[in-house]
Amino acid sequence: MAKRGKKFTEAIKLVDNTKLYDVKEAIELAKKTSTTNFDATVEVAFRLGIDVKKNDEQVRGAVVLPNGTGKTQRVLVFAKGEKLKEAEAAGADYVGDADFINKIQQGWFEFDVIVATPDMMGEVGKIGRILGPKGLMPNPRTGTVTFDVAKAVEEIKAGKVEYRADKAGIVHAPIGKVSFEDDKLEENFLAVFDAIEKARPAAAKGTYMRSVHVTTTMGPALKIDATGVTVK
């Protein structure tokens, strides 16, 4: 078993692993037990009752956090003609076509999210083997393959986060920073919770949300009473 640091050992003493916390209490305690010397990310993790090996039980999408993530995303847009101007006006950090594809092939990754118009996907597909493993491939389900590039860029800059169930059926999503006010984190949590709830596959059987935890970077996890969560 990995040895825990002194700060974590002290923090974990404040957490009752047998308890189901309500959202407000969990967020307060997560911030209190944050062990880093930097503004840690607050994250929510959902363990879902899905079979990720089945195509009809995939959970993937995106949600705009009402209070942002606390991080500015660098956006690269692949488009042509007027769509390039629209992307620039919306605040995209980089806009172009083949020139950026060549840069990526040479190892350039000074961006966080890619948006592409549908007519550019044939070209973007050429670097799919590079982008895919890094989770950077544009996808219609997350709103990053669209002709409405302005809206896509604006949403990402405003705090849009993508989510996807991993091989274990777990979805991780950031909901802000420890420096955020508690109510802002709670609003972000509820936005993500609502999105995951609505993303439930019709084919999924039994209990969908098997467990929900809130944690901070390198901090202890707190289990949420999902049955008591009310989205306004």
mmCIF file of N, CA and C in Angstrom, residues 42-97:
data_model
loop_
_atom_site.group_PDB
_atom_site.id
_atom_site.type_symbol
_atom_site.label_atom_id
_atom_site.label_comp_id
_atom_site.label_asym_id
_atom_site.label_seq_id
_atom_site.Cartn_x
_atom_site.Cartn_y
_atom_site.Cartn_z
ATOM 1 N N VAL A 42 -11.722 20.777 -7.855
ATOM 2 C CA VAL A 42 -12.759 19.988 -7.194
ATOM 3 C C VAL A 42 -13.414 19.141 -8.278
ATOM 4 N N GLU A 43 -13.548 17.857 -8.028
ATOM 5 C CA GLU A 43 -14.029 16.928 -9.045
ATOM 6 C C GLU A 43 -15.148 16.052 -8.515
ATOM 7 N N VAL A 44 -16.034 15.646 -9.410
ATOM 8 C CA VAL A 44 -17.079 14.704 -9.054
ATOM 9 C C VAL A 44 -16.872 13.426 -9.873
ATOM 10 N N ALA A 45 -17.113 12.287 -9.253
ATOM 11 C CA ALA A 45 -16.968 10.999 -9.937
ATOM 12 C C ALA A 45 -18.252 10.195 -9.762
ATOM 13 N N PHE A 46 -18.775 9.696 -10.871
ATOM 14 C CA PHE A 46 -19.991 8.882 -10.869
ATOM 15 C C PHE A 46 -19.639 7.458 -11.273
ATOM 16 N N ARG A 47 -20.001 6.488 -10.437
ATOM 17 C CA ARG A 47 -19.856 5.072 -10.834
ATOM 18 C C ARG A 47 -21.229 4.618 -11.314
ATOM 19 N N LEU A 48 -21.311 4.332 -12.608
ATOM 20 C CA LEU A 48 -22.600 4.063 -13.232
ATOM 21 C C LEU A 48 -22.854 2.578 -13.465
ATOM 22 N N GLY A 49 -24.121 2.225 -13.407
ATOM 23 C CA GLY A 49 -24.530 0.846 -13.668
ATOM 24 C C GLY A 49 -24.762 0.623 -15.149
ATOM 25 N N ILE A 50 -23.677 0.679 -15.918
ATOM 26 C CA ILE A 50 -23.754 0.474 -17.368
ATOM 27 C C ILE A 50 -22.713 -0.548 -17.799
ATOM 28 N N ASP A 51 -22.916 -1.120 -18.967
ATOM 29 C CA ASP A 51 -21.947 -2.039 -19.556
ATOM 30 C C ASP A 51 -21.293 -1.297 -20.716
ATOM 31 N N VAL A 52 -20.105 -0.747 -20.473
ATOM 32 C CA VAL A 52 -19.457 0.101 -21.476
ATOM 33 C C VAL A 52 -19.028 -0.674 -22.721
ATOM 34 N N LYS A 53 -19.097 -2.019 -22.653
ATOM 35 C CA LYS A 53 -18.746 -2.811 -23.825
ATOM 36 C C LYS A 53 -19.867 -2.807 -24.861
ATOM 37 N N LYS A 54 -21.061 -2.378 -24.424
ATOM 38 C CA LYS A 54 -22.207 -2.328 -25.328
ATOM 39 C C LYS A 54 -22.388 -0.918 -25.893
ATOM 40 N N ASN A 55 -22.547 -0.849 -27.198
ATOM 41 C CA ASN A 55 -22.676 0.453 -27.854
ATOM 42 C C ASN A 55 -23.891 1.240 -27.378
ATOM 43 N N ASP A 56 -24.952 0.513 -27.005
ATOM 44 C CA ASP A 56 -26.169 1.220 -26.590
ATOM 45 C C ASP A 56 -26.171 1.591 -25.104
ATOM 46 N N GLU A 57 -25.015 1.416 -24.437
ATOM 47 C CA GLU A 57 -24.920 1.812 -23.033
ATOM 48 C C GLU A 57 -23.752 2.769 -22.795
ATOM 49 N N GLN A 58 -23.376 3.490 -23.863
ATOM 50 C CA GLN A 58 -22.304 4.469 -23.736
ATOM 51 C C GLN A 58 -22.836 5.755 -23.102
ATOM 52 N N VAL A 59 -22.036 6.370 -22.261
ATOM 53 C CA VAL A 59 -22.394 7.654 -21.665
ATOM 54 C C VAL A 59 -21.290 8.642 -22.011
ATOM 55 N N ARG A 60 -21.642 9.601 -22.838
ATOM 56 C CA ARG A 60 -20.676 10.606 -23.278
ATOM 57 C C ARG A 60 -21.412 11.877 -23.658
ATOM 58 N N GLY A 61 -20.852 12.995 -23.315
ATOM 59 C CA GLY A 61 -21.494 14.254 -23.664
ATOM 60 C C GLY A 61 -20.706 15.435 -23.134
ATOM 61 N N ALA A 62 -21.379 16.570 -23.015
ATOM 62 C CA ALA A 62 -20.737 17.781 -22.516
ATOM 63 C C ALA A 62 -21.772 18.636 -21.811
ATOM 64 N N VAL A 63 -21.304 19.462 -20.892
ATOM 65 C CA VAL A 63 -22.196 20.350 -20.140
ATOM 66 C C VAL A 63 -21.456 21.653 -19.857
ATOM 67 N N VAL A 64 -22.174 22.753 -19.948
ATOM 68 C CA VAL A 64 -21.592 24.054 -19.635
ATOM 69 C C VAL A 64 -21.816 24.346 -18.156
ATOM 70 N N LEU A 65 -20.737 24.480 -17.401
ATOM 71 C CA LEU A 65 -20.851 24.772 -15.976
ATOM 72 C C LEU A 65 -21.276 26.224 -15.797
ATOM 73 N N PRO A 66 -22.305 26.484 -15.009
ATOM 74 C CA PRO A 66 -22.807 27.852 -14.842
ATOM 75 C C PRO A 66 -21.782 28.825 -14.284
ATOM 76 N N ASN A 67 -20.784 28.299 -13.560
ATOM 77 C CA ASN A 67 -19.778 29.179 -12.960
ATOM 78 C C ASN A 67 -18.363 28.898 -13.468
ATOM 79 N N GLY A 68 -18.281 28.204 -14.617
ATOM 80 C CA GLY A 68 -16.979 27.928 -15.215
ATOM 81 C C GLY A 68 -16.171 26.896 -14.450
ATOM 82 N N THR A 69 -14.981 26.622 -14.957
ATOM 83 C CA THR A 69 -14.109 25.608 -14.358
ATOM 84 C C THR A 69 -12.960 26.204 -13.557
ATOM 85 N N GLY A 70 -12.737 27.504 -13.727
ATOM 86 C CA GLY A 70 -11.584 28.118 -13.073
ATOM 87 C C GLY A 70 -10.341 28.019 -13.930
ATOM 88 N N LYS A 71 -10.511 27.459 -15.124
ATOM 89 C CA LYS A 71 -9.390 27.303 -16.045
ATOM 90 C C LYS A 71 -9.810 27.808 -17.417
ATOM 91 N N THR A 72 -8.908 28.551 -18.068
ATOM 92 C CA THR A 72 -9.182 29.036 -19.423
ATOM 93 C C THR A 72 -8.725 27.999 -20.431
ATOM 94 N N GLN A 73 -9.655 27.514 -21.229
ATOM 95 C CA GLN A 73 -9.346 26.501 -22.225
ATOM 96 C C GLN A 73 -8.813 27.140 -23.510
ATOM 97 N N ARG A 74 -7.756 26.563 -24.044
ATOM 98 C CA ARG A 74 -7.202 27.026 -25.328
ATOM 99 C C ARG A 74 -7.892 26.240 -26.434
ATOM 100 N N VAL A 75 -8.536 26.956 -27.350
ATOM 101 C CA VAL A 75 -9.360 26.311 -28.372
ATOM 102 C C VAL A 75 -8.739 26.435 -29.758
ATOM 103 N N LEU A 76 -8.620 25.315 -30.429
ATOM 104 C CA LEU A 76 -8.167 25.248 -31.820
ATOM 105 C C LEU A 76 -9.373 24.920 -32.689
ATOM 106 N N VAL A 77 -9.597 25.701 -33.737
ATOM 107 C CA VAL A 77 -10.725 25.464 -34.635
ATOM 108 C C VAL A 77 -10.226 25.133 -36.041
ATOM 109 N N PHE A 78 -10.710 24.014 -36.571
ATOM 110 C CA PHE A 78 -10.452 23.647 -37.963
ATOM 111 C C PHE A 78 -11.680 24.039 -38.779
ATOM 112 N N ALA A 79 -11.504 24.965 -39.694
ATOM 113 C CA ALA A 79 -12.627 25.435 -40.503
ATOM 114 C C ALA A 79 -12.101 26.082 -41.780
ATOM 115 N N LYS A 80 -13.021 26.540 -42.613
ATOM 116 C CA LYS A 80 -12.665 27.204 -43.871
ATOM 117 C C LYS A 80 -13.479 28.482 -44.031
ATOM 118 N N GLY A 81 -12.958 29.383 -44.856
ATOM 119 C CA GLY A 81 -13.707 30.571 -45.253
ATOM 120 C C GLY A 81 -14.232 31.413 -44.112
ATOM 121 N N GLU A 82 -15.519 31.750 -44.207
ATOM 122 C CA GLU A 82 -16.154 32.626 -43.226
ATOM 123 C C GLU A 82 -16.155 32.022 -41.823
ATOM 124 N N LYS A 83 -16.167 30.691 -41.734
ATOM 125 C CA LYS A 83 -16.181 30.032 -40.428
ATOM 126 C C LYS A 83 -14.898 30.333 -39.643
ATOM 127 N N LEU A 84 -13.811 30.575 -40.361
ATOM 128 C CA LEU A 84 -12.572 30.952 -39.679
ATOM 129 C C LEU A 84 -12.734 32.298 -38.985
ATOM 130 N N LYS A 85 -13.367 33.239 -39.691
ATOM 131 C CA LYS A 85 -13.596 34.572 -39.119
ATOM 132 C C LYS A 85 -14.547 34.493 -37.928
ATOM 133 N N GLU A 86 -15.570 33.656 -38.037
ATOM 134 C CA GLU A 86 -16.528 33.501 -36.937
ATOM 135 C C GLU A 86 -15.828 32.952 -35.694
ATOM 136 N N ALA A 87 -14.945 31.978 -35.901
ATOM 137 C CA ALA A 87 -14.221 31.381 -34.785
ATOM 138 C C ALA A 87 -13.301 32.400 -34.123
ATOM 139 N N GLU A 88 -12.617 33.190 -34.927
ATOM 140 C CA GLU A 88 -11.723 34.216 -34.390
ATOM 141 C C GLU A 88 -12.503 35.239 -33.574
ATOM 142 N N ALA A 89 -13.647 35.668 -34.113
ATOM 143 C CA ALA A 89 -14.475 36.669 -33.431
ATOM 144 C C ALA A 89 -15.023 36.136 -32.108
ATOM 145 N N ALA A 90 -15.229 34.826 -32.037
ATOM 146 C CA ALA A 90 -15.781 34.207 -30.827
ATOM 147 C C ALA A 90 -14.719 33.988 -29.753
ATOM 148 N N GLY A 91 -13.443 34.179 -30.122
ATOM 149 C CA GLY A 91 -12.383 34.043 -29.125
ATOM 150 C C GLY A 91 -11.513 32.814 -29.241
ATOM 151 N N ALA A 92 -11.574 32.111 -30.386
ATOM 152 C CA ALA A 92 -10.725 30.932 -30.567
ATOM 153 C C ALA A 92 -9.256 31.343 -30.510
ATOM 154 N N ASP A 93 -8.429 30.520 -29.908
ATOM 155 C CA ASP A 93 -7.012 30.831 -29.781
ATOM 156 C C ASP A 93 -6.248 30.563 -31.075
ATOM 157 N N TYR A 94 -6.673 29.526 -31.786
ATOM 158 C CA TYR A 94 -6.030 29.171 -33.050
ATOM 159 C C TYR A 94 -7.104 28.781 -34.054
ATOM 160 N N VAL A 95 -6.978 29.246 -35.290
ATOM 161 C CA VAL A 95 -7.911 28.865 -36.357
ATOM 162 C C VAL A 95 -7.114 28.558 -37.613
ATOM 163 N N GLY A 96 -7.530 27.541 -38.337
ATOM 164 C CA GLY A 96 -6.822 27.190 -39.554
ATOM 165 C C GLY A 96 -7.290 25.874 -40.120
ATOM 166 N N ASP A 97 -6.484 25.297 -40.999
ATOM 167 C CA ASP A 97 -6.827 24.002 -41.581
ATOM 168 C C ASP A 97 -5.590 23.125 -41.689
#
